[in-house]
Amino acid sequence: MQCLKRLVVLNKLQYVRNKKKELLNYITYQYRYKSDIIFDETEEEKNIYSKLTKDYLGSIINGNRVFVIQPYIKWGVQKKRNTTPQLQLAEAIALINTLPNWSVVGKKIVPLLSLQKHKLVGSGGLETLKKDITNCPNVTAIFISTNLLKFIQIAELQNIFHLPIYDRYSIIIHIFREHAKSPEAKLQVAIAEIPYVRKKMIDLTNYLIRQVKFDEKTKNLLQTREKKLRNALKKLKEHRQMIKRHRTSYGFPTIAIVGYTNAGKTSLIKALTGDTSLQPENKLFATLDTTVHQGLLPNNLKVLYIDTIGFIQDVPETLLEPFLVTLEDAINAHILIHVFDISHPDVKAQIDHIQKTIQPMIDENKVIINVANKCDMVDKNEIENLLPEDAFTISATKLKGIDLLRSKIQEEIIHAANLIQKRIKVGNGSAEASWLYKETTVLNVIPDSKNSQYLIMDVFMTTPIFYKFKRIFNV
């Protein structure tokens, strides 16, 4: 009878092990490949929408030789004071260089009193720009690096320069399209571009400017497409919530990595987990998918690191709004790590932007660990002037400071994830002992001084895991 009972317990133990392994695989891999989150559309609808986006977003297939204009407000409440026009221009150039076969052949910083003029600048400024653009070899497009131009401005400037005009919204949409690999990311990009296409069509139709008119058929097509996409996004949100419930029930502590685009989020996760399958790329918006990766802390506690889409300044909210579904899931992690590129010339403005963006989304008691990445690329004397209070300096690629950061994560996660420490007496070599080794973090094991057939185990575990232990082994 005793042997039969032990066999039942062992079978339960093996079942729980298998289910937990399956769940980890599900969370860390299937998390990013939810292929049934799609929407249906006919070939005719696809073709019509494809033509619309080509007309109103432009095409990147053949590349472009770009003249970059960086406008800035000289004074007043709209003047940016935590950055400089030169640093803004550098980011604009980096955006263009992210697109395949696009290159910057000319650039100019343009001081303005307002961004509201139809032609953006006065007649004298226009003549100067014409000369500058003409003097550049074979310019094929102009990028005006402001978040969203009025479409009458785009139309006016295209008529003046006889070249396609892009703003930051349209350029970033093209980068998103290029980098979106999973159905999930493609869905979010597809939603992000519709407000831009619709608004541009309406404005240009109202001004009777050459593009296809915004007739009833086109209006209905966009409405239908957006409705289908929103329904698919709703399913995605439900899918994320289901994964979160599973994750919570199994007690996996979670750490979300947030930061400016190309700050080194994926590189940091690779350093923390040792996951060689991760291949970080040195380009803007390399990561559009929210992915999850398992790691071990120094005390052998299993945790999940969540990678997220990067942020960028000077873009409309509608561009990033579809990505909030996956971003909110990450923000709800037990701990946030805000990683920033300490070697970037505009790091202070980037830090300010991230802090302002995530602050409304999080509880005021949320633990945030600030991490200054790429410290190997900065002179030691300069770092102190740039660092926020209590920030950790690391180099994710050279693994400098990673052990110290792991220790900090371990210290904070115990409280943030409500981990409890228990002392449990189990049989030496028993199923209970094996289960605790497998499912909890074992801190210490000593023989029972009163009976050598038993062990005293000090373990860390979450409350759900503790009650699961009691349920499985009837203790």
Tab-separated table of C-alpha atoms in Angstrom:
chain	number	residue	atom	x	y	z
A	1	MET	CA	0.000	0.000	0.000
A	2	GLN	CA	2.845	2.347	0.909
A	3	CYS	CA	4.599	1.564	-2.412
A	4	LEU	CA	1.375	2.285	-4.330
A	5	LYS	CA	0.960	5.631	-2.564
A	6	ARG	CA	4.582	6.516	-3.344
A	7	LEU	CA	4.047	5.583	-7.018
A	8	VAL	CA	1.000	7.866	-7.193
A	9	VAL	CA	3.009	10.733	-5.704
A	10	LEU	CA	5.875	10.122	-8.130
A	11	ASN	CA	3.440	10.091	-11.052
A	12	LYS	CA	1.982	13.390	-9.836
A	13	LEU	CA	5.484	14.812	-9.523
A	14	GLN	CA	6.397	13.771	-13.073
A	15	TYR	CA	3.138	15.248	-14.352
A	16	VAL	CA	3.799	18.587	-12.650
A	17	ARG	CA	7.374	18.648	-13.999
A	18	ASN	CA	6.170	18.005	-17.531
A	19	LYS	CA	3.421	20.630	-17.283
A	20	LYS	CA	5.805	23.256	-15.948
A	21	LYS	CA	8.314	22.503	-18.711
A	22	GLU	CA	5.527	22.773	-21.282
A	23	LEU	CA	4.402	26.085	-19.780
A	24	LEU	CA	7.910	27.543	-19.850
A	25	ASN	CA	8.202	26.585	-23.525
A	26	TYR	CA	4.759	28.034	-24.150
A	27	ILE	CA	5.554	31.320	-22.443
A	28	THR	CA	9.086	31.853	-23.740
A	29	TYR	CA	8.561	30.680	-27.320
A	30	GLN	CA	4.884	30.515	-28.257
A	31	TYR	CA	4.562	33.941	-26.653
A	32	ARG	CA	5.885	35.494	-29.846
A	33	TYR	CA	4.429	33.154	-32.452
A	34	LYS	CA	0.678	33.405	-32.008
A	35	SER	CA	-0.019	32.731	-35.702
A	36	ASP	CA	-3.816	32.530	-35.462
A	37	ILE	CA	-4.097	36.222	-34.575
A	38	ILE	CA	-4.939	37.263	-38.114
A	39	PHE	CA	-7.753	38.961	-39.990
A	40	ASP	CA	-9.455	38.008	-43.246
A	41	GLU	CA	-9.526	40.161	-46.347
A	42	THR	CA	-10.198	39.459	-50.021
A	43	GLU	CA	-7.594	39.774	-52.766
A	44	GLU	CA	-9.432	42.837	-54.061
A	45	GLU	CA	-9.267	44.485	-50.626
A	46	LYS	CA	-5.551	43.675	-50.377
A	47	ASN	CA	-4.832	45.164	-53.800
A	48	ILE	CA	-6.839	48.341	-53.178
A	49	TYR	CA	-5.224	48.916	-49.780
A	50	SER	CA	-1.772	48.197	-51.194
A	51	LYS	CA	-2.304	50.916	-53.813
A	52	LEU	CA	-3.564	53.334	-51.157
A	53	THR	CA	-0.512	52.853	-48.947
A	54	LYS	CA	1.795	53.259	-51.926
A	55	ASP	CA	0.056	56.563	-52.768
A	56	TYR	CA	-0.075	57.911	-49.226
A	57	LEU	CA	2.890	56.314	-47.459
A	58	GLY	CA	5.212	56.010	-50.428
A	59	SER	CA	7.343	53.018	-51.364
A	60	ILE	CA	10.762	52.080	-49.999
A	61	ILE	CA	11.511	49.201	-52.377
A	62	ASN	CA	13.957	51.000	-54.676
A	63	GLY	CA	15.487	53.140	-51.935
A	64	ASN	CA	15.941	56.894	-51.853
A	65	ARG	CA	18.679	59.512	-51.776
A	66	VAL	CA	17.381	61.770	-49.026
A	67	PHE	CA	17.838	65.387	-48.097
A	68	VAL	CA	17.130	65.720	-44.345
A	69	ILE	CA	15.615	68.915	-42.963
A	70	GLN	CA	15.655	69.266	-39.173
A	71	PRO	CA	13.321	72.085	-38.100
A	72	TYR	CA	13.484	73.465	-34.586
A	73	ILE	CA	11.626	76.134	-32.637
A	74	LYS	CA	13.997	78.966	-31.739
A	75	TRP	CA	12.214	80.153	-28.589
A	76	GLY	CA	8.943	80.008	-26.692
A	77	VAL	CA	7.060	77.222	-24.910
A	78	GLN	CA	7.517	74.781	-27.829
A	79	LYS	CA	11.307	75.084	-27.810
A	80	LYS	CA	12.982	71.795	-26.790
A	81	ARG	CA	15.394	72.471	-23.951
A	82	ASN	CA	16.740	69.018	-23.090
A	83	THR	CA	18.323	68.401	-26.487
A	84	THR	CA	19.829	70.329	-29.410
A	85	PRO	CA	18.939	70.632	-33.108
A	86	GLN	CA	22.263	68.932	-33.944
A	87	LEU	CA	21.379	65.891	-31.824
A	88	GLN	CA	17.877	65.779	-33.302
A	89	LEU	CA	19.401	65.869	-36.799
A	90	ALA	CA	21.709	62.983	-35.907
A	91	GLU	CA	18.709	60.863	-34.884
A	92	ALA	CA	16.872	61.820	-38.092
A	93	ILE	CA	19.868	60.621	-40.132
A	94	ALA	CA	19.956	57.373	-38.113
A	95	LEU	CA	16.280	56.782	-38.951
A	96	ILE	CA	16.958	57.146	-42.680
A	97	ASN	CA	20.011	54.890	-42.499
A	98	THR	CA	17.854	52.189	-40.877
A	99	LEU	CA	15.899	51.714	-44.114
A	100	PRO	CA	17.507	49.409	-46.719
A	101	ASN	CA	18.949	51.192	-49.774
A	102	TRP	CA	18.196	54.635	-48.307
A	103	SER	CA	21.000	57.118	-47.812
A	104	VAL	CA	21.407	60.719	-46.694
A	105	VAL	CA	22.966	62.952	-49.345
A	106	GLY	CA	22.251	66.327	-47.742
A	107	LYS	CA	21.125	67.875	-44.480
A	108	LYS	CA	20.108	71.216	-43.060
A	109	ILE	CA	18.948	72.585	-39.703
A	110	VAL	CA	16.136	75.126	-40.128
A	111	PRO	CA	15.196	77.514	-37.280
A	112	LEU	CA	11.477	78.375	-37.078
A	113	LEU	CA	9.082	80.343	-34.919
A	114	SER	CA	6.282	77.868	-35.613
A	115	LEU	CA	5.652	74.576	-37.429
A	116	GLN	CA	2.201	75.724	-38.601
A	117	LYS	CA	2.972	77.547	-41.898
A	118	HIS	CA	1.689	75.780	-44.999
A	119	LYS	CA	5.105	75.991	-46.626
A	120	LEU	CA	6.847	75.575	-43.265
A	121	VAL	CA	9.300	78.423	-43.975
A	122	GLY	CA	9.100	81.866	-45.549
A	123	SER	CA	9.826	82.665	-49.197
A	124	GLY	CA	13.485	83.481	-48.483
A	125	GLY	CA	13.957	80.227	-46.588
A	126	LEU	CA	12.341	78.292	-49.443
A	127	GLU	CA	14.733	79.737	-51.990
A	128	THR	CA	17.700	78.826	-49.790
A	129	LEU	CA	16.400	75.265	-49.373
A	130	LYS	CA	15.863	74.966	-53.147
A	131	LYS	CA	19.506	75.891	-53.754
A	132	ASP	CA	20.769	73.508	-51.065
A	133	ILE	CA	18.730	70.609	-52.456
A	134	THR	CA	19.700	71.407	-56.064
A	135	ASN	CA	23.385	71.397	-55.093
A	136	CYS	CA	23.060	67.827	-53.732
A	137	PRO	CA	23.563	65.048	-56.292
A	138	ASN	CA	20.369	63.290	-57.410
A	139	VAL	CA	18.102	63.891	-54.406
A	140	THR	CA	15.020	61.646	-54.717
A	141	ALA	CA	13.154	62.438	-51.453
A	142	ILE	CA	12.999	64.960	-48.602
A	143	PHE	CA	12.652	63.985	-44.949
A	144	ILE	CA	11.360	66.734	-42.648
A	145	SER	CA	12.142	65.451	-39.179
A	146	THR	CA	9.081	66.473	-37.208
A	147	ASN	CA	6.543	64.068	-35.776
A	148	LEU	CA	3.610	64.760	-38.091
A	149	LEU	CA	3.352	67.341	-40.836
A	150	LYS	CA	-0.018	68.703	-41.858
A	151	PHE	CA	-0.896	67.070	-45.125
A	152	ILE	CA	-1.496	70.427	-46.782
A	153	GLN	CA	2.149	71.167	-45.855
A	154	ILE	CA	3.261	67.948	-47.537
A	155	ALA	CA	1.238	68.789	-50.641
A	156	GLU	CA	2.559	72.358	-50.821
A	157	LEU	CA	6.176	71.296	-50.357
A	158	GLN	CA	5.863	68.473	-52.914
A	159	ASN	CA	4.593	70.993	-55.455
A	160	ILE	CA	7.508	73.313	-54.687
A	161	PHE	CA	10.333	70.777	-54.659
A	162	HIS	CA	8.785	68.185	-57.036
A	163	LEU	CA	9.958	65.454	-54.671
A	164	PRO	CA	8.147	63.140	-52.222
A	165	ILE	CA	8.026	64.542	-48.673
A	166	TYR	CA	8.251	62.303	-45.577
A	167	ASP	CA	7.722	63.129	-41.898
A	168	ARG	CA	8.774	61.029	-38.876
A	169	TYR	CA	5.451	59.170	-38.711
A	170	SER	CA	5.756	57.892	-42.282
A	171	ILE	CA	9.463	57.018	-41.979
A	172	ILE	CA	8.948	55.077	-38.737
A	173	ILE	CA	5.963	53.235	-40.253
A	174	HIS	CA	8.264	52.086	-43.085
A	175	ILE	CA	10.876	50.951	-40.541
A	176	PHE	CA	8.170	49.070	-38.617
A	177	ARG	CA	6.968	47.414	-41.829
A	178	GLU	CA	10.510	46.355	-42.645
A	179	HIS	CA	11.237	44.929	-39.170
A	180	ALA	CA	7.864	43.310	-38.380
A	181	LYS	CA	8.406	39.552	-38.716
A	182	SER	CA	5.737	37.887	-36.569
A	183	PRO	CA	1.989	38.041	-37.315
A	184	GLU	CA	1.593	39.887	-34.021
A	185	ALA	CA	4.016	42.679	-34.976
A	186	LYS	CA	2.570	42.937	-38.499
A	187	LEU	CA	-0.908	43.308	-37.006
A	188	GLN	CA	0.182	46.168	-34.748
A	189	VAL	CA	1.983	47.957	-37.585
A	190	ALA	CA	-1.069	47.583	-39.843
A	191	ILE	CA	-3.239	49.303	-37.227
A	192	ALA	CA	-0.674	52.065	-36.642
A	193	GLU	CA	-0.610	53.120	-40.294
A	194	ILE	CA	-4.371	53.422	-40.882
A	195	PRO	CA	-4.899	56.765	-39.033
A	196	TYR	CA	-2.092	58.301	-41.097
A	197	VAL	CA	-3.454	57.030	-44.434
A	198	ARG	CA	-7.047	58.052	-43.621
A	199	LYS	CA	-6.155	61.553	-42.373
A	200	LYS	CA	-3.906	62.229	-45.334
A	201	MET	CA	-6.603	61.118	-47.790
A	202	ILE	CA	-9.255	63.304	-46.143
A	203	ASP	CA	-7.012	66.379	-46.007
A	204	LEU	CA	-5.768	66.081	-49.563
A	205	THR	CA	-9.295	65.430	-50.850
A	206	ASN	CA	-10.575	68.516	-49.024
A	207	TYR	CA	-7.812	70.571	-50.653
A	208	LEU	CA	-8.596	68.962	-54.047
A	209	ILE	CA	-5.013	67.858	-54.507
A	210	ARG	CA	-4.435	65.182	-57.151
A	211	GLN	CA	-4.561	61.991	-54.973
A	212	VAL	CA	-7.404	59.459	-55.146
A	213	LYS	CA	-10.558	61.000	-53.681
A	214	PHE	CA	-11.803	59.799	-50.320
A	215	ASP	CA	-15.064	58.403	-51.711
A	216	GLU	CA	-17.620	56.206	-49.928
A	217	LYS	CA	-16.097	52.946	-51.208
A	218	THR	CA	-12.623	53.854	-49.953
A	219	LYS	CA	-14.025	55.095	-46.658
A	220	ASN	CA	-15.881	51.803	-46.105
A	221	LEU	CA	-12.811	49.778	-47.051
A	222	LEU	CA	-10.677	51.547	-44.443
A	223	GLN	CA	-13.398	51.264	-41.798
A	224	THR	CA	-13.840	47.543	-42.461
A	225	ARG	CA	-10.114	46.898	-42.432
A	226	GLU	CA	-9.611	48.819	-39.197
A	227	LYS	CA	-12.535	47.006	-37.533
A	228	LYS	CA	-11.080	43.605	-38.469
A	229	LEU	CA	-7.648	44.662	-37.251
A	230	ARG	CA	-9.055	45.962	-33.953
A	231	ASN	CA	-10.902	42.679	-33.400
A	232	ALA	CA	-7.659	40.795	-34.018
A	233	LEU	CA	-5.896	43.137	-31.584
A	234	LYS	CA	-8.598	42.363	-29.009
A	235	LYS	CA	-7.880	38.635	-29.438
A	236	LEU	CA	-4.194	39.376	-29.008
A	237	LYS	CA	-4.930	41.187	-25.747
A	238	GLU	CA	-6.987	38.210	-24.514
A	239	HIS	CA	-4.139	35.887	-25.488
A	240	ARG	CA	-1.679	38.004	-23.511
A	241	GLN	CA	-3.961	37.991	-20.486
A	242	MET	CA	-4.253	34.202	-20.653
A	243	ILE	CA	-0.467	33.825	-20.724
A	244	LYS	CA	-0.184	36.220	-17.800
A	245	ARG	CA	-2.690	34.168	-15.782
A	246	HIS	CA	-0.684	30.997	-16.473
A	247	ARG	CA	2.525	32.768	-15.591
A	248	THR	CA	1.060	34.087	-12.337
A	249	SER	CA	-0.403	30.716	-11.329
A	250	TYR	CA	2.994	29.069	-11.697
A	251	GLY	CA	4.722	31.828	-9.793
A	252	PHE	CA	7.325	32.956	-12.323
A	253	PRO	CA	8.832	36.304	-11.221
A	254	THR	CA	9.082	38.691	-14.181
A	255	ILE	CA	11.461	41.501	-15.109
A	256	ALA	CA	10.612	43.794	-18.037
A	257	ILE	CA	13.386	45.551	-19.938
A	258	VAL	CA	12.354	48.969	-21.264
A	259	GLY	CA	14.299	51.750	-22.915
A	260	TYR	CA	14.981	53.944	-25.905
A	261	THR	CA	15.378	52.238	-29.251
A	262	ASN	CA	18.869	50.750	-29.749
A	263	ALA	CA	19.810	51.225	-26.071
A	264	GLY	CA	20.799	47.551	-25.812
A	265	LYS	CA	17.712	45.850	-24.344
A	266	THR	CA	18.159	42.582	-26.242
A	267	SER	CA	21.907	42.586	-25.562
A	268	LEU	CA	21.203	42.972	-21.844
A	269	ILE	CA	18.776	40.030	-21.829
A	270	LYS	CA	21.341	37.936	-23.669
A	271	ALA	CA	23.935	38.816	-21.013
A	272	LEU	CA	21.553	38.073	-18.132
A	273	THR	CA	20.284	34.753	-19.513
A	274	GLY	CA	23.219	33.450	-21.550
A	275	ASP	CA	20.746	32.755	-24.379
A	276	THR	CA	23.002	32.423	-27.438
A	277	SER	CA	20.012	32.281	-29.789
A	278	LEU	CA	19.473	36.013	-29.234
A	279	GLN	CA	21.120	38.067	-31.964
A	280	PRO	CA	20.999	41.792	-31.093
A	281	GLU	CA	21.226	44.204	-34.023
A	282	ASN	CA	22.755	47.664	-34.005
A	283	LYS	CA	19.824	49.480	-35.596
A	284	LEU	CA	16.721	51.415	-34.577
A	285	PHE	CA	13.591	49.382	-33.790
A	286	ALA	CA	15.303	46.019	-34.305
A	287	THR	CA	12.826	44.558	-31.771
A	288	LEU	CA	9.101	44.996	-32.420
A	289	ASP	CA	7.911	41.791	-30.735
A	290	THR	CA	7.527	41.410	-26.994
A	291	THR	CA	9.457	38.237	-26.190
A	292	VAL	CA	10.145	36.348	-22.955
A	293	HIS	CA	13.365	34.600	-21.921
A	294	GLN	CA	14.131	32.408	-18.924
A	295	GLY	CA	17.085	33.178	-16.673
A	296	LEU	CA	18.603	32.112	-13.356
A	297	LEU	CA	19.608	34.413	-10.522
A	298	PRO	CA	22.644	33.692	-8.293
A	299	ASN	CA	20.414	31.852	-5.793
A	300	ASN	CA	19.076	29.643	-8.676
A	301	LEU	CA	15.699	31.384	-8.718
A	302	LYS	CA	14.093	31.078	-12.161
A	303	VAL	CA	12.871	34.394	-13.560
A	304	LEU	CA	11.470	35.596	-16.877
A	305	TYR	CA	12.971	38.582	-18.696
A	306	ILE	CA	10.579	40.412	-21.047
A	307	ASP	CA	12.010	42.237	-24.067
A	308	THR	CA	9.963	45.165	-25.415
A	309	ILE	CA	9.712	47.567	-28.326
A	310	GLY	CA	11.973	50.600	-28.003
A	311	PHE	CA	10.718	54.143	-27.568
A	312	ILE	CA	11.615	57.210	-29.590
A	313	GLN	CA	10.973	60.939	-29.184
A	314	ASP	CA	8.806	63.149	-31.344
A	315	VAL	CA	6.201	60.689	-32.656
A	316	PRO	CA	2.374	60.917	-32.404
A	317	GLU	CA	0.642	58.704	-29.833
A	318	THR	CA	-1.368	56.955	-32.572
A	319	LEU	CA	1.848	55.450	-33.912
A	320	LEU	CA	2.662	53.519	-30.722
A	321	GLU	CA	-0.925	53.028	-29.461
A	322	PRO	CA	-1.377	49.520	-30.992
A	323	PHE	CA	1.837	48.366	-29.294
A	324	LEU	CA	0.493	49.291	-25.856
A	325	VAL	CA	-1.329	45.933	-25.703
A	326	THR	CA	1.980	44.101	-25.453
A	327	LEU	CA	3.787	46.924	-23.691
A	328	GLU	CA	1.230	47.046	-20.855
A	329	ASP	CA	1.730	43.324	-20.278
A	330	ALA	CA	5.460	43.942	-19.873
A	331	ILE	CA	4.988	47.037	-17.708
A	332	ASN	CA	3.003	44.869	-15.255
A	333	ALA	CA	6.125	42.796	-14.532
A	334	HIS	CA	7.343	42.601	-10.933
A	335	ILE	CA	10.387	44.779	-11.726
A	336	LEU	CA	11.278	47.177	-14.540
A	337	ILE	CA	14.811	47.637	-15.799
A	338	HIS	CA	15.234	50.930	-17.632
A	339	VAL	CA	18.314	50.535	-19.811
A	340	PHE	CA	19.840	53.504	-21.603
A	341	ASP	CA	22.880	54.069	-23.804
A	342	ILE	CA	25.251	56.105	-21.638
A	343	SER	CA	27.506	56.691	-24.673
A	344	HIS	CA	24.759	58.391	-26.703
A	345	PRO	CA	25.213	62.176	-27.031
A	346	ASP	CA	21.475	62.726	-26.431
A	347	VAL	CA	21.190	60.352	-23.464
A	348	LYS	CA	19.650	62.892	-21.072
A	349	ALA	CA	16.763	63.648	-23.437
A	350	GLN	CA	16.282	59.917	-24.052
A	351	ILE	CA	16.121	59.196	-20.296
A	352	ASP	CA	13.609	62.032	-19.816
A	353	HIS	CA	11.444	60.658	-22.638
A	354	ILE	CA	11.314	57.126	-21.212
A	355	GLN	CA	10.550	58.341	-17.703
A	356	LYS	CA	7.701	60.582	-18.914
A	357	THR	CA	6.301	57.778	-21.089
A	358	ILE	CA	6.226	54.941	-18.560
A	359	GLN	CA	5.376	56.975	-15.454
A	360	PRO	CA	1.605	57.177	-16.166
A	361	MET	CA	1.500	53.396	-16.811
A	362	ILE	CA	2.997	52.180	-13.549
A	363	ASP	CA	2.245	52.128	-9.845
A	364	GLU	CA	4.220	54.674	-7.861
A	365	ASN	CA	5.755	51.842	-5.801
A	366	LYS	CA	7.010	49.909	-8.832
A	367	VAL	CA	10.680	48.981	-8.547
A	368	ILE	CA	12.695	50.473	-11.418
A	369	ILE	CA	16.384	49.635	-11.790
A	370	ASN	CA	18.248	52.156	-13.958
A	371	VAL	CA	20.998	50.595	-16.058
A	372	ALA	CA	23.612	52.606	-17.975
A	373	ASN	CA	24.695	50.363	-20.854
A	374	LYS	CA	27.776	50.740	-23.095
A	375	CYS	CA	29.872	52.197	-20.274
A	376	ASP	CA	32.961	50.804	-22.026
A	377	MET	CA	32.443	53.442	-24.745
A	378	VAL	CA	32.543	56.434	-22.363
A	379	ASP	CA	35.369	58.005	-20.417
A	380	LYS	CA	35.023	57.129	-16.712
A	381	ASN	CA	35.193	60.790	-15.686
A	382	GLU	CA	32.185	61.635	-17.877
A	383	ILE	CA	29.888	58.872	-16.623
A	384	GLU	CA	29.174	60.368	-13.191
A	385	ASN	CA	27.814	63.586	-14.703
A	386	LEU	CA	25.402	61.659	-16.928
A	387	LEU	CA	24.105	59.013	-14.500
A	388	PRO	CA	20.737	59.158	-12.766
A	389	GLU	CA	20.810	58.399	-9.051
A	390	ASP	CA	21.536	54.749	-8.125
A	391	ALA	CA	22.108	53.657	-11.737
A	392	PHE	CA	24.181	50.540	-12.515
A	393	THR	CA	26.915	50.902	-15.125
A	394	ILE	CA	27.334	47.891	-17.401
A	395	SER	CA	28.533	46.735	-20.793
A	396	ALA	CA	26.091	44.088	-21.997
A	397	THR	CA	28.351	42.955	-24.840
A	398	LYS	CA	31.456	42.654	-22.640
A	399	LEU	CA	29.491	41.355	-19.592
A	400	LYS	CA	30.912	44.119	-17.410
A	401	GLY	CA	28.773	44.759	-14.296
A	402	ILE	CA	26.304	41.955	-15.118
A	403	ASP	CA	26.961	39.935	-11.939
A	404	LEU	CA	26.384	42.997	-9.768
A	405	LEU	CA	23.151	43.731	-11.642
A	406	ARG	CA	21.961	40.121	-11.180
A	407	SER	CA	22.526	40.464	-7.436
A	408	LYS	CA	20.473	43.665	-7.393
A	409	ILE	CA	17.661	41.961	-9.323
A	410	GLN	CA	17.751	39.060	-6.857
A	411	GLU	CA	17.553	41.438	-3.899
A	412	GLU	CA	14.571	43.344	-5.325
A	413	ILE	CA	12.599	40.452	-6.820
A	414	ILE	CA	12.209	38.692	-3.469
A	415	HIS	CA	10.068	41.567	-2.189
A	416	ALA	CA	8.483	42.612	-5.496
A	417	ALA	CA	7.232	39.078	-6.312
A	418	ASN	CA	6.185	38.378	-2.700
A	419	LEU	CA	8.465	35.358	-2.433
A	420	ILE	CA	8.207	33.536	0.885
A	421	GLN	CA	10.912	31.600	2.683
A	422	LYS	CA	9.893	28.251	4.190
A	423	ARG	CA	11.699	25.613	6.218
A	424	ILE	CA	10.308	22.189	5.262
A	425	LYS	CA	11.109	18.750	6.641
A	426	VAL	CA	11.126	16.031	3.948
A	427	GLY	CA	12.355	12.466	3.555
A	428	ASN	CA	15.903	11.985	2.292
A	429	GLY	CA	15.591	11.133	-1.427
A	430	SER	CA	11.793	11.566	-1.333
A	431	ALA	CA	9.500	12.826	-4.082
A	432	GLU	CA	8.833	15.889	-1.924
A	433	ALA	CA	12.563	16.727	-1.835
A	434	SER	CA	12.868	16.261	-5.615
A	435	TRP	CA	9.830	18.468	-6.171
A	436	LEU	CA	11.244	21.255	-4.020
A	437	TYR	CA	14.583	21.101	-5.870
A	438	LYS	CA	12.729	21.319	-9.170
A	439	GLU	CA	10.030	23.884	-8.440
A	440	THR	CA	11.532	26.225	-5.803
A	441	THR	CA	14.796	27.960	-5.027
A	442	VAL	CA	16.656	25.851	-2.469
A	443	LEU	CA	18.766	28.016	-0.172
A	444	ASN	CA	20.092	25.462	2.266
A	445	VAL	CA	19.789	21.733	3.069
A	446	ILE	CA	20.869	20.093	6.324
A	447	PRO	CA	20.208	16.628	7.766
A	448	ASP	CA	17.595	16.426	10.504
A	449	SER	CA	19.589	16.188	13.754
A	450	LYS	CA	16.906	13.988	15.294
A	451	ASN	CA	16.461	11.559	12.373
A	452	SER	CA	19.037	11.130	9.594
A	453	GLN	CA	16.348	9.790	7.231
A	454	TYR	CA	14.973	13.331	6.932
A	455	LEU	CA	16.260	16.613	5.551
A	456	ILE	CA	15.547	20.201	6.591
A	457	MET	CA	15.220	22.348	3.449
A	458	ASP	CA	15.160	26.162	3.416
A	459	VAL	CA	13.465	27.292	0.206
A	460	PHE	CA	12.155	30.400	-1.564
A	461	MET	CA	8.825	30.046	-3.334
A	462	THR	CA	5.751	32.019	-4.287
A	463	THR	CA	2.507	31.559	-2.376
A	464	PRO	CA	0.829	29.676	-5.300
A	465	ILE	CA	3.760	27.231	-5.430
A	466	PHE	CA	3.574	26.688	-1.660
A	467	TYR	CA	-0.104	25.775	-1.797
A	468	LYS	CA	0.524	23.578	-4.834
A	469	PHE	CA	3.144	21.687	-2.815
A	470	LYS	CA	0.660	21.204	0.004
A	471	ARG	CA	-2.033	20.019	-2.416
A	472	ILE	CA	0.144	17.516	-4.281
A	473	PHE	CA	1.693	15.938	-1.215
A	474	ASN	CA	-1.253	16.353	1.198
A	475	VAL	CA	0.866	18.157	3.795
